[in-house]
Short mmCIF file of C-alpha atoms in Angstrom, two decimals:
data_model
loop_
_atom_site.label_atom_id
_atom_site.label_comp_id
_atom_site.label_asym_id
_atom_site.label_seq_id
_atom_site.Cartn_x
_atom_site.Cartn_y
_atom_site.Cartn_z
CA SER A 1 -0.01 -0.01 0.02
CA LEU A 2 1.17 3.55 -0.85
CA LEU A 3 0.47 4.61 2.71
CA ASN A 4 2.95 2.16 4.13
CA ILE A 5 5.59 4.59 2.89
CA ASN A 6 7.27 4.71 6.33
CA ILE A 7 8.34 8.15 5.39
CA SER A 8 11.78 8.99 6.74
CA LYS A 9 15.20 10.34 5.78
CA MET A 10 14.41 13.97 6.02
CA ASN A 11 16.02 17.12 4.92
CA ASN A 12 15.00 20.28 6.65
CA TYR A 13 16.00 23.71 5.23
CA LYS A 14 15.22 26.96 7.13
CA PHE A 15 14.98 29.99 5.01
CA ASN A 16 16.82 32.98 6.57
CA SER A 17 17.01 36.57 5.62
CA SER A 18 16.64 40.04 7.20
CA SER A 19 12.87 39.61 7.47
CA TRP A 20 11.00 36.55 8.75
CA PHE A 21 7.92 37.50 6.72
CA SER A 22 9.85 37.44 3.41
CA ASP A 23 11.19 33.89 4.17
CA ILE A 24 7.64 32.37 4.13
CA ILE A 25 7.54 29.77 1.33
CA SER A 26 4.80 30.50 -1.11
CA THR A 27 5.13 27.74 -3.65
CA VAL A 28 6.90 24.32 -4.15
CA GLU A 29 7.51 22.50 -7.41
CA PHE A 30 9.49 19.45 -8.63
CA ASN A 31 10.75 19.44 -12.22
CA TYR A 32 9.75 16.75 -14.66
CA SER A 33 12.54 14.35 -13.66
CA GLY A 34 12.28 15.14 -9.98
CA GLU A 35 16.07 15.83 -9.72
CA LEU A 36 15.42 19.52 -9.01
CA LEU A 37 12.94 21.14 -6.59
CA ALA A 38 12.13 24.83 -6.75
CA THR A 39 10.61 26.94 -4.00
CA GLY A 40 9.43 30.52 -4.11
CA ASP A 41 9.00 32.78 -1.15
CA LYS A 42 7.25 36.03 -0.12
CA GLY A 43 10.48 37.98 -0.60
CA GLY A 44 10.55 37.23 -4.33
CA ARG A 45 13.37 34.73 -4.19
CA VAL A 46 13.55 31.39 -5.92
CA VAL A 47 15.68 28.61 -4.26
CA ILE A 48 16.39 25.50 -6.32
CA PHE A 49 17.55 22.27 -4.68
CA GLN A 50 19.30 19.46 -6.60
CA ARG A 51 19.17 15.79 -5.60
CA GLU A 52 22.47 14.23 -4.54
CA GLN A 53 23.82 11.33 -6.60
CA GLU A 54 24.41 8.17 -4.60
CA SER A 55 28.05 7.38 -3.96
CA LYS A 56 29.86 4.37 -2.48
CA ASN A 57 31.07 6.42 0.34
CA ARG A 58 27.63 7.66 1.24
CA PRO A 59 25.13 4.97 0.21
CA HIS A 60 22.18 6.69 1.88
CA SER A 61 22.80 10.13 0.39
CA ARG A 62 20.57 9.43 -2.69
CA GLY A 63 17.49 11.19 -1.36
CA GLU A 64 19.12 14.37 -0.07
CA TYR A 65 18.49 17.64 -1.82
CA ASN A 66 21.01 20.42 -1.41
CA VAL A 67 20.84 24.03 -2.49
CA TYR A 68 21.71 24.32 -6.23
CA SER A 69 20.92 27.92 -7.01
CA THR A 70 19.29 31.00 -5.35
CA PHE A 71 18.24 34.09 -7.17
CA GLN A 72 15.97 37.07 -6.85
CA SER A 73 13.07 36.56 -9.27
CA HIS A 74 10.86 39.56 -8.47
CA GLU A 75 11.32 42.89 -6.82
CA PRO A 76 8.63 45.08 -5.19
CA GLU A 77 7.04 47.50 -7.61
CA PHE A 78 4.63 50.37 -7.58
CA ASP A 79 1.75 51.06 -9.91
CA TYR A 80 1.62 54.80 -10.13
CA LEU A 81 -1.59 54.93 -12.12
CA LYS A 82 -3.52 52.93 -9.51
CA SER A 83 -1.43 53.91 -6.47
CA LEU A 84 -0.93 50.22 -5.67
CA GLU A 85 2.06 48.39 -4.35
CA ILE A 86 2.92 45.16 -6.26
CA GLU A 87 4.25 42.52 -3.96
CA GLU A 88 7.45 40.65 -4.85
CA LYS A 89 5.84 37.35 -3.51
CA ILE A 90 6.22 34.36 -5.90
CA ASN A 91 2.73 33.04 -6.44
CA LYS A 92 3.62 30.05 -8.65
CA ILE A 93 6.59 28.25 -10.27
CA ARG A 94 6.21 25.93 -13.18
CA TRP A 95 9.04 24.01 -14.81
CA LEU A 96 9.38 23.47 -18.56
CA PRO A 97 10.46 20.10 -19.92
CA GLN A 98 14.28 19.93 -20.27
CA GLN A 99 15.44 20.24 -23.91
CA ASN A 100 19.17 20.63 -23.41
CA ALA A 101 21.77 21.02 -20.60
CA ALA A 102 19.90 24.11 -19.23
CA HIS A 103 16.75 24.21 -17.26
CA PHE A 104 13.92 26.65 -17.69
CA LEU A 105 11.17 27.70 -15.41
CA LEU A 106 8.35 30.25 -15.19
CA SER A 107 7.81 32.23 -12.09
CA THR A 108 5.09 34.83 -11.34
CA ASN A 109 4.10 37.40 -8.70
CA ASP A 110 0.71 39.20 -8.88
CA LYS A 111 1.30 40.96 -12.22
CA THR A 112 4.49 39.75 -14.05
CA ILE A 113 5.58 36.34 -15.26
CA LYS A 114 9.25 35.63 -16.01
CA LEU A 115 11.01 32.88 -17.85
CA TRP A 116 14.28 31.92 -16.21
CA LYS A 117 17.17 29.95 -17.66
CA ILE A 118 19.34 27.99 -15.12
CA SER A 119 22.60 26.89 -16.63
CA GLU A 120 25.95 25.59 -15.37
CA ARG A 121 29.40 26.94 -16.31
CA ASP A 122 32.57 25.13 -15.35
CA LYS A 123 35.01 26.49 -17.94
CA ARG A 124 36.26 30.00 -18.67
CA ALA A 125 38.09 31.42 -21.68
CA GLU A 126 41.70 32.53 -21.08
CA GLY A 127 44.43 34.01 -23.38
CA TYR A 128 42.59 36.92 -24.94
CA ASN A 129 44.56 39.04 -27.40
CA LEU A 130 43.00 42.53 -26.53
CA LYS A 131 42.54 41.94 -22.79
CA ASP A 132 44.80 41.07 -19.92
CA GLU A 133 43.98 38.30 -17.52
CA ASP A 134 42.45 40.82 -15.08
CA GLY A 135 40.15 42.23 -17.87
CA ARG A 136 41.99 45.45 -18.63
CA LEU A 137 42.34 46.38 -22.32
CA ARG A 138 45.77 46.04 -23.77
CA ASP A 139 47.57 48.58 -25.95
CA PRO A 140 47.10 47.36 -29.54
CA PHE A 141 50.51 48.67 -30.48
CA ARG A 142 52.16 46.44 -27.95
CA ILE A 143 50.62 43.17 -29.21
CA THR A 144 53.32 41.37 -31.17
CA SER A 145 51.94 37.88 -31.44
CA LEU A 146 48.48 36.28 -31.94
CA ARG A 147 47.19 34.04 -29.15
CA VAL A 148 44.44 31.43 -29.53
CA PRO A 149 42.16 31.65 -26.43
CA VAL A 150 41.69 28.38 -24.57
CA LEU A 151 39.03 27.08 -22.20
CA MET A 152 40.29 26.37 -18.73
CA PRO A 153 38.43 24.49 -15.93
CA MET A 154 36.91 26.54 -13.13
CA ASP A 155 34.72 26.07 -10.05
CA LEU A 156 31.13 25.14 -11.13
CA MET A 157 28.97 28.21 -11.26
CA VAL A 158 25.20 27.98 -11.61
CA GLU A 159 23.75 31.02 -13.32
CA ALA A 160 20.06 32.11 -13.49
CA SER A 161 19.23 34.65 -16.27
CA PRO A 162 15.80 36.03 -17.21
CA ARG A 163 15.10 35.10 -20.86
CA ARG A 164 11.57 36.55 -21.23
CA ILE A 165 9.39 38.92 -19.21
CA PHE A 166 5.56 38.62 -19.74
CA ALA A 167 4.06 41.82 -18.34
CA ASN A 168 1.06 44.19 -18.52
CA ALA A 169 -1.58 41.55 -19.36
CA HIS A 170 -3.39 41.13 -16.05
CA THR A 171 -5.53 43.81 -14.31
CA TYR A 172 -6.09 41.56 -11.31
CA HIS A 173 -3.76 39.28 -9.30
CA ILE A 174 -2.34 36.18 -11.03
CA ASN A 175 -3.22 33.01 -9.14
CA SER A 176 -2.18 30.29 -11.64
CA ILE A 177 0.23 29.57 -14.45
CA SER A 178 0.26 26.28 -16.34
CA VAL A 179 2.57 25.05 -19.13
CA ASN A 180 0.66 23.41 -22.01
CA SER A 181 1.39 19.93 -23.31
CA ASP A 182 2.66 21.33 -26.63
CA HIS A 183 5.54 22.90 -24.55
CA GLU A 184 5.17 26.09 -26.68
CA THR A 185 2.32 27.85 -24.93
CA TYR A 186 1.18 28.37 -21.33
CA LEU A 187 -1.85 30.01 -19.67
CA SER A 188 -2.01 32.51 -16.84
CA ALA A 189 -5.10 33.22 -14.77
CA ASP A 190 -6.14 35.99 -12.51
CA ASP A 191 -9.43 36.56 -10.63
CA LEU A 192 -11.53 37.30 -13.78
CA ARG A 193 -9.51 36.40 -16.88
CA ILE A 194 -7.34 33.65 -18.34
CA ASN A 195 -4.68 34.55 -21.02
CA LEU A 196 -2.80 32.20 -23.37
CA TRP A 197 0.83 32.98 -24.14
CA HIS A 198 3.47 31.74 -26.53
CA LEU A 199 6.84 31.26 -24.71
CA GLU A 200 8.62 33.22 -27.47
CA ILE A 201 6.33 36.17 -27.58
CA THR A 202 6.19 38.67 -24.72
CA ASP A 203 4.32 41.63 -26.16
CA ARG A 204 0.97 40.07 -26.67
CA SER A 205 -1.23 37.16 -25.30
CA PHE A 206 -4.69 35.94 -26.23
CA ASN A 207 -7.57 36.34 -23.76
CA ILE A 208 -9.36 32.94 -23.73
CA VAL A 209 -11.68 33.46 -20.69
CA ASP A 210 -13.27 36.64 -19.40
CA ILE A 211 -15.92 36.45 -16.74
CA LYS A 212 -15.80 40.13 -15.86
CA PRO A 213 -19.39 41.50 -15.81
CA ALA A 214 -20.16 44.80 -17.39
CA ASN A 215 -21.25 46.07 -13.91
CA MET A 216 -18.78 44.97 -11.22
CA GLU A 217 -21.62 45.09 -8.68
CA GLU A 218 -23.11 42.02 -10.42
CA LEU A 219 -19.93 39.99 -9.76
CA THR A 220 -20.78 36.73 -8.09
CA GLU A 221 -17.72 34.57 -8.54
CA VAL A 222 -14.09 34.70 -9.28
CA ILE A 223 -11.52 32.36 -10.90
CA THR A 224 -9.39 30.63 -8.20
CA ALA A 225 -7.18 28.24 -10.27
CA ALA A 226 -6.52 26.98 -13.74
CA GLU A 227 -4.59 24.15 -15.45
CA CYS A 228 -3.85 22.73 -18.78
CA HIS A 229 -4.60 19.13 -19.63
CA PRO A 230 -1.36 17.02 -19.44
CA HIS A 231 -1.91 15.45 -22.88
CA GLN A 232 -4.51 17.48 -24.92
CA CYS A 233 -3.12 20.92 -25.69
CA ASN A 234 -6.65 22.28 -26.52
CA VAL A 235 -8.16 21.39 -23.15
CA PHE A 236 -7.91 23.26 -19.85
CA VAL A 237 -9.94 23.66 -16.65
CA TYR A 238 -10.61 26.51 -14.24
CA SER A 239 -12.21 26.46 -10.85
CA SER A 240 -14.35 29.10 -9.16
CA SER A 241 -15.03 30.53 -5.75
CA LYS A 242 -18.52 28.98 -6.01
CA GLY A 243 -17.11 25.47 -5.91
CA THR A 244 -17.56 24.74 -9.63
CA ILE A 245 -15.12 23.60 -12.26
CA ARG A 246 -15.34 24.38 -15.98
CA LEU A 247 -13.60 22.39 -18.66
CA CYS A 248 -13.04 24.26 -21.93
CA ASP A 249 -11.89 23.24 -25.36
CA MET A 250 -10.02 25.82 -27.34
CA ARG A 251 -11.02 24.16 -30.63
CA ALA A 252 -14.62 25.22 -30.00
CA ALA A 253 -14.10 28.97 -30.03
CA ALA A 254 -11.31 31.51 -29.62
CA LEU A 255 -13.03 32.98 -26.45
CA CYS A 256 -13.91 30.12 -24.18
CA ASP A 257 -16.59 31.88 -22.14
CA ARG A 258 -18.91 28.89 -22.92
CA HIS A 259 -17.58 25.87 -21.27
CA THR A 260 -17.52 22.31 -22.71
CA LYS A 261 -18.20 20.59 -19.39
CA PHE A 262 -19.38 21.89 -16.03
CA PHE A 263 -18.51 20.02 -12.86
CA GLU A 264 -20.58 20.73 -9.72
CA GLU A 265 -21.64 18.61 -6.68
CA PRO A 266 -25.22 19.36 -5.67
CA GLU A 267 -25.32 20.77 -2.13
CA ASP A 268 -27.18 19.00 0.68
CA PRO A 269 -29.71 21.59 1.87
CA SER A 270 -29.57 20.10 5.43
CA SER A 271 -25.97 20.97 5.86
CA ARG A 272 -26.21 24.55 4.50
CA SER A 273 -24.87 27.31 6.88
CA PHE A 274 -23.52 30.78 6.81
CA PHE A 275 -20.10 29.47 5.86
CA SER A 276 -21.17 27.02 3.08
CA GLU A 277 -20.22 29.36 0.17
CA ILE A 278 -16.79 30.16 1.78
CA ILE A 279 -15.77 26.60 2.45
CA SER A 280 -17.03 25.46 -0.99
CA SER A 281 -14.59 27.76 -2.83
CA ILE A 282 -11.98 25.67 -4.57
CA SER A 283 -8.44 26.66 -3.76
CA ASP A 284 -6.58 24.27 -6.18
CA VAL A 285 -7.26 22.02 -9.20
CA LYS A 286 -4.82 19.38 -10.56
CA PHE A 287 -5.20 16.91 -13.51
CA SER A 288 -3.99 13.40 -12.79
CA HIS A 289 -0.88 12.43 -14.78
CA SER A 290 -2.97 10.06 -16.90
CA GLY A 291 -5.42 12.98 -17.80
CA ARG A 292 -8.40 10.87 -16.92
CA TYR A 293 -9.21 12.49 -13.53
CA MET A 294 -8.84 15.86 -11.84
CA MET A 295 -8.56 16.67 -8.21
CA THR A 296 -9.94 19.75 -6.46
CA ARG A 297 -9.35 21.14 -2.90
CA ASP A 298 -11.84 23.07 -0.93
CA TYR A 299 -11.50 24.15 2.66
CA LEU A 300 -12.55 20.84 4.34
CA SER A 301 -12.14 18.19 1.61
CA VAL A 302 -10.36 16.88 -1.47
CA LYS A 303 -12.50 15.59 -4.34
CA VAL A 304 -11.49 13.50 -7.31
CA TRP A 305 -13.54 13.92 -10.46
CA ASP A 306 -13.79 11.69 -13.55
CA LEU A 307 -13.71 13.91 -16.60
CA ASN A 308 -16.53 11.84 -18.12
CA MET A 309 -18.86 12.42 -15.13
CA GLU A 310 -19.83 16.03 -14.35
CA ASN A 311 -22.69 15.66 -11.79
CA ARG A 312 -20.58 14.46 -8.74
CA PRO A 313 -17.06 13.49 -7.80
CA VAL A 314 -16.05 9.88 -7.83
CA GLU A 315 -14.11 10.19 -4.57
CA THR A 316 -14.36 12.58 -1.62
CA TYR A 317 -11.73 12.62 1.13
CA GLN A 318 -12.32 14.60 4.30
CA VAL A 319 -9.07 16.43 5.22
CA HIS A 320 -10.02 17.96 8.59
CA GLU A 321 -13.77 17.46 9.20
CA TYR A 322 -13.21 18.04 12.92
CA LEU A 323 -12.95 21.81 12.03
CA ARG A 324 -16.50 22.05 10.92
CA SER A 325 -17.59 22.95 14.48
CA LYS A 326 -14.80 25.57 14.60
CA LEU A 327 -15.82 27.51 11.49
CA CYS A 328 -17.00 30.50 13.47
CA SER A 329 -13.59 31.16 15.14
CA LEU A 330 -11.73 30.30 11.89
CA TYR A 331 -13.81 32.95 10.15
CA GLU A 332 -12.91 35.48 12.89
CA ASN A 333 -9.17 34.93 12.49
CA ASP A 334 -9.40 34.67 8.68
CA CYS A 335 -8.07 31.18 8.53
CA ILE A 336 -11.25 30.08 6.73
CA PHE A 337 -9.82 31.94 3.66
CA ASP A 338 -6.58 29.97 3.54
CA LYS A 339 -5.77 28.42 0.20
CA PHE A 340 -4.52 24.80 0.52
CA GLU A 341 -2.99 23.09 -2.47
CA CYS A 342 -3.09 19.33 -3.32
CA CYS A 343 -0.99 16.98 -5.47
CA TRP A 344 -0.90 13.56 -6.95
CA ASN A 345 1.80 10.93 -6.59
CA GLY A 346 3.53 9.73 -9.79
CA SER A 347 1.10 6.84 -10.44
CA ASP A 348 -2.05 8.78 -9.49
CA GLY A 349 -2.64 6.12 -6.75
CA ALA A 350 -2.27 8.52 -3.86
CA ILE A 351 -2.90 12.23 -3.16
CA MET A 352 -1.60 14.57 -0.59
CA THR A 353 -2.65 17.88 0.89
CA GLY A 354 -1.95 20.08 3.91
CA SER A 355 -3.78 21.04 7.06
CA TYR A 356 -3.09 23.05 10.32
CA ASN A 357 -0.64 22.34 13.16
CA ASN A 358 1.94 21.49 10.47
CA PHE A 359 -0.13 18.30 9.73
CA PHE A 360 -0.41 17.00 6.16
CA ARG A 361 -2.72 14.28 4.97
CA MET A 362 -2.20 11.40 2.49
CA PHE A 363 -4.91 9.27 0.95
CA ASP A 364 -4.54 5.96 -0.80
CA ARG A 365 -7.10 5.76 -3.58
CA ASN A 366 -6.97 1.98 -3.88
CA SER A 367 -7.27 0.89 -0.21
CA ARG A 368 -9.10 4.06 0.87
CA ARG A 369 -6.74 4.24 3.81
CA ASP A 370 -5.50 7.65 4.95
CA ILE A 371 -2.78 8.93 7.28
CA THR A 372 -1.91 12.19 9.09
CA LEU A 373 1.75 13.16 9.46
CA GLU A 374 3.45 16.14 11.05
CA ALA A 375 6.21 18.15 9.72
CA SER A 376 8.10 19.56 12.67
CA ARG A 377 11.73 20.05 13.65
CA GLU A 378 11.22 18.59 17.08
CA SER A 379 9.67 15.24 16.01
CA SER A 380 11.76 14.53 13.03
CA LYS A 381 15.46 13.84 13.03
CA PRO A 382 17.30 12.66 9.84
CA ARG A 383 16.33 9.21 8.85
CA ALA A 384 13.77 8.96 11.65
CA MET A 385 10.33 7.44 11.01
CA LEU A 386 7.42 9.71 11.02
CA LYS A 387 4.65 8.60 13.37
CA PRO A 388 1.02 8.90 12.38
CA ARG A 389 -0.87 11.70 14.31
CA LYS A 390 -4.49 11.62 15.37
CA VAL A 391 -6.81 14.49 16.43
CA CYS A 392 -9.20 13.93 19.20
CA THR A 393 -12.63 15.50 18.61
CA GLY A 394 -14.28 14.92 21.97
CA GLY A 395 -14.48 12.47 24.90
CA LYS A 396 -11.40 11.08 26.56
CA ARG A 397 -8.11 11.84 24.77
CA LYS A 398 -5.70 8.93 24.29
CA LYS A 399 -1.97 9.38 24.98
CA ASP A 400 -0.82 10.01 21.35
CA GLU A 401 -3.73 12.11 20.27
CA ILE A 402 -3.97 15.91 20.09
CA SER A 403 -7.14 17.87 20.99
CA VAL A 404 -8.84 20.04 18.33
CA ASP A 405 -8.67 22.91 20.87
CA SER A 406 -4.83 22.80 20.99
CA LEU A 407 -4.20 22.92 17.28
CA ASP A 408 -2.03 25.78 16.22
CA PHE A 409 -3.67 27.54 13.32
CA ASN A 410 -0.68 29.70 12.63
CA LYS A 411 1.23 26.64 11.63
CA LYS A 412 -0.18 25.63 8.36
CA ILE A 413 0.95 23.56 5.39
CA LEU A 414 -0.50 25.19 2.30
CA HIS A 415 2.08 24.05 -0.31
CA THR A 416 3.17 20.42 -0.97
CA ALA A 417 4.78 18.51 -3.88
CA TRP A 418 5.28 14.93 -4.83
CA HIS A 419 8.24 13.55 -6.82
CA PRO A 420 6.94 12.59 -10.31
CA LYS A 421 8.42 9.06 -10.14
CA GLU A 422 9.30 8.18 -6.52
CA ASN A 423 7.97 8.33 -3.01
CA VAL A 424 9.65 11.61 -2.20
CA ILE A 425 7.65 14.48 -0.93
CA ALA A 426 8.30 18.13 -0.23
CA VAL A 427 6.30 20.04 2.38
CA ALA A 428 6.50 23.79 3.07
CA ALA A 429 5.71 24.75 6.69
CA THR A 430 5.92 28.53 6.92
CA ASN A 431 9.71 29.31 6.37
CA ASN A 432 10.75 25.57 6.68
CA LEU A 433 10.94 23.14 3.81
CA TYR A 434 10.80 19.50 4.75
CA ILE A 435 11.77 16.72 2.36
CA PHE A 436 10.73 13.17 3.24
CA GLN A 437 11.32 9.94 1.39
CA ASP A 438 10.37 6.26 1.50
CA LYS A 439 12.14 4.23 4.07
CA ILE A 440 15.46 2.80 2.76
CA ASN A 441 16.09 -0.67 4.22
#
């Protein structure tokens, strides 16, 4: 069973800078091979980790990720026309499939998307004719012989350079970017519009969804997430704050305001409350690797939908149902508006999402078993086994259980990622990144 992962062998990285707030991790993403892991934070930085190759001297070092490159992706800006500050916070990172020795990724803040090239350099040219070794220009009249420059080895240097900047296309805050399966185009979504870009063209994009009403007072819902289909480059989905998902086909029309499929679960009238609309808002949508299913995350649950069945999800997993009785206090401290992400494992057989108190949940789709684990520095030493955690909802509390009333809502896991091929997971807990992997015997 996938939940017998016996997750262990942990790396823990603490992000440190002058401001604690700017260190808070805002996105986590593995590349297509899983050898690189990128994180973005509220300070506009991108930190890339590379997986260590196993060696004879250190047979258990295979799962460890070490810092590969760090660069400042976005800076704070100011919109003088609207008198608005534009945060440097990285909202999303998406890797492009590797075509050559270099790696490419897209990163975005609220307004601007950038395409970054990450490349290695381990040689430098020496023996120039017009320059000395220290870079100063030589007097041409003193050059008496012609030298052929040679490449000399040097310490490995990882360079990050911006290759494209896609700006000025979004009036509202960007919440999603998704690379298309044709690997030439990608979409970006804000609260009311979705744009389609070509990776080579920065000065124009195509608006493919626009839900902005003529009168903003008539606005009833916003776009919360969007993603391209993993195999069909003409298909994409977007979710809304009303708990609905729309699947669109770009072959049908240039402007996809009319959806092809509409996914919505009918609400049970008996369970309706003041908070129903807030907790039904979808915070994340992800296609399965096979492209047959999609998963959505709302405040209390994760749902798996078959693309061929629109009227209800085929699977529903309760993430923290014990919080239903606490919705009033969660509304007062604004936690009810937290946006949790979700992710599939490489075979689509298990799913993972975060919760409060630094807990994260994993669900096995085949056995229907689930497990709650905790990402904390106190309880997890390197190569230590993670123990399942249980939350006590009432009555007598057992020794290993934690009471609902003692959960820390400031400790939350919003961002998680699963290695595309192995049982390796990355979990972001505020300004700490935890990497766990399957137990090595």
